[in-house]
Amino acid sequence: MTRFIVAPQWQGSSSSRAMQLIDGAEAIAGDLPRASTTVLEAPPEAGDAQGTRVQRMSALVRMRERIHEAVRAADEPTVVIGGDCGVALGAVSAVADDDLAVVWLDAHADLNTPESSPSGAFHGMVLRAVAGDGDALLRLDPGIPPSRLVLAGTRALDAEEERFVRENGVRVLAPSDLTDPDALADAVAATGATRVHVHVDLDVLDPAEITGVALPEPFGARTVEVVASIRRLRERMPLAGATLTEFSPSSPAAAVDDLGTILRVIGALA
């Protein structure tokens, strides 16, 4: 049975709509099976950088610990619902080992460091932290090697992210690659991993598919393609865990309009 952990963290976001991530997480939680769902309370304060280059660092560290502990306590495959992409760090850290690959379905690579980030917001650094780089309190140690990272649907990278991908051989699938449902599973199999964590930032989808994301990018993937790719991957490899993030609806009515799409993706993960 799949467990769900709802983590309405907003402190990692750079968006002016960051607080709406709480509304998005709560809207999704309302459609999850209550007996299988745990809702974590996000720190009420914004948090501070604590002398680092990461905005709201103190709140992010606290939430990472809560998510890590909740996933470990579940002791079964868990889908963590954000909140911003930063929730993935605690979720991955709870299942990380030398047999794990991480799939990052996201319009953005999230591979900046605190030094290269243009915003200082952690949601643009999360995958780099999963790879073991960044501030000591917000990174895996040891990290997941770049050879076991797969970017999918990614189409907006900063210069540092492009350098990291190029120099470390990170596998990248464009949105058009996901028209073949085997492409994602083949890329993960090529990493040599035997388990996979799947992260979904909803902005991986084309803006025509979903409206409730703060940082949309054109020419994204279709929902049917993302769902088919995840299902095929799960047929070929055990799912160690998953995250779904960055739903920030502009209103309750707008949330309802997007929930059908979101629940299809959650159904593939669960």
PDB file of N, CA and C in Angstrom, residues 17 25 47 57 78 99 119 125 141 177 185 189 198 207 216 247 253 268:
ATOM      1  N   ARG A  17       4.193  33.821  -5.545  1.00  0.00           N
ATOM      2  CA  ARG A  17       3.029  33.009  -5.181  1.00  0.00           C
ATOM      3  C   ARG A  17       3.395  31.900  -4.198  1.00  0.00           C
ATOM      4  N   ALA A  25      -1.040  22.255  -1.686  1.00  0.00           N
ATOM      5  CA  ALA A  25      -0.833  20.999  -0.959  1.00  0.00           C
ATOM      6  C   ALA A  25      -2.110  20.580  -0.239  1.00  0.00           C
ATOM      7  N   GLY A  47      11.806  31.776   8.303  1.00  0.00           N
ATOM      8  CA  GLY A  47      13.164  31.279   8.479  1.00  0.00           C
ATOM      9  C   GLY A  47      14.180  32.285   7.991  1.00  0.00           C
ATOM     10  N   MET A  57      16.968  29.358   5.251  1.00  0.00           N
ATOM     11  CA  MET A  57      17.698  28.118   5.532  1.00  0.00           C
ATOM     12  C   MET A  57      17.166  27.392   6.778  1.00  0.00           C
ATOM     13  N   THR A  78       6.394   5.654  -0.351  1.00  0.00           N
ATOM     14  CA  THR A  78       5.732   6.877   0.092  1.00  0.00           C
ATOM     15  C   THR A  78       5.805   7.941  -0.989  1.00  0.00           C
ATOM     16  N   ASP A  99      22.103   1.817  -4.728  1.00  0.00           N
ATOM     17  CA  ASP A  99      21.343   1.187  -5.812  1.00  0.00           C
ATOM     18  C   ASP A  99      20.222   2.079  -6.327  1.00  0.00           C
ATOM     19  N   SER A 119      18.710  33.438  -7.422  1.00  0.00           N
ATOM     20  CA  SER A 119      17.671  33.867  -6.480  1.00  0.00           C
ATOM     21  C   SER A 119      17.988  33.555  -5.023  1.00  0.00           C
ATOM     22  N   MET A 125      18.039  24.517  -6.249  1.00  0.00           N
ATOM     23  CA  MET A 125      19.293  23.855  -5.874  1.00  0.00           C
ATOM     24  C   MET A 125      19.093  22.402  -5.447  1.00  0.00           C
ATOM     25  N   ASP A 141      24.910  13.210   1.949  1.00  0.00           N
ATOM     26  CA  ASP A 141      26.307  12.849   2.147  1.00  0.00           C
ATOM     27  C   ASP A 141      26.382  11.364   2.510  1.00  0.00           C
ATOM     28  N   ASP A 177      10.936  13.511 -26.052  1.00  0.00           N
ATOM     29  CA  ASP A 177      11.372  12.127 -25.846  1.00  0.00           C
ATOM     30  C   ASP A 177      10.325  11.303 -25.107  1.00  0.00           C
ATOM     31  N   ALA A 185      12.156   4.733 -18.931  1.00  0.00           N
ATOM     32  CA  ALA A 185      12.583   3.469 -18.322  1.00  0.00           C
ATOM     33  C   ALA A 185      13.941   3.038 -18.855  1.00  0.00           C
ATOM     34  N   ALA A 189      17.263   2.475 -16.581  1.00  0.00           N
ATOM     35  CA  ALA A 189      17.940   1.173 -16.618  1.00  0.00           C
ATOM     36  C   ALA A 189      19.418   1.341 -16.955  1.00  0.00           C
ATOM     37  N   VAL A 198      11.104   8.928  -8.009  1.00  0.00           N
ATOM     38  CA  VAL A 198      10.582   9.769  -9.087  1.00  0.00           C
ATOM     39  C   VAL A 198      10.075  11.076  -8.500  1.00  0.00           C
ATOM     40  N   PRO A 207       2.099  24.328 -20.303  1.00  0.00           N
ATOM     41  CA  PRO A 207       1.129  25.245 -19.687  1.00  0.00           C
ATOM     42  C   PRO A 207      -0.305  25.029 -20.155  1.00  0.00           C
ATOM     43  N   PRO A 216       5.809  28.585 -15.162  1.00  0.00           N
ATOM     44  CA  PRO A 216       5.560  27.753 -16.338  1.00  0.00           C
ATOM     45  C   PRO A 216       6.598  27.984 -17.426  1.00  0.00           C
ATOM     46  N   PHE A 247       2.450  22.922  -6.795  1.00  0.00           N
ATOM     47  CA  PHE A 247       1.082  23.298  -7.162  1.00  0.00           C
ATOM     48  C   PHE A 247       0.712  24.539  -6.379  1.00  0.00           C
ATOM     49  N   ALA A 253     -11.181  27.797  -6.945  1.00  0.00           N
ATOM     50  CA  ALA A 253     -11.813  27.342  -8.186  1.00  0.00           C
ATOM     51  C   ALA A 253     -10.771  26.872  -9.183  1.00  0.00           C
ATOM     52  N   ALA A 268      -0.369   7.368 -11.190  1.00  0.00           N
ATOM     53  CA  ALA A 268       0.753   6.656 -11.797  1.00  0.00           C
ATOM     54  C   ALA A 268       1.845   6.397 -10.769  1.00  0.00           C
TER      55      ALA A 268
END
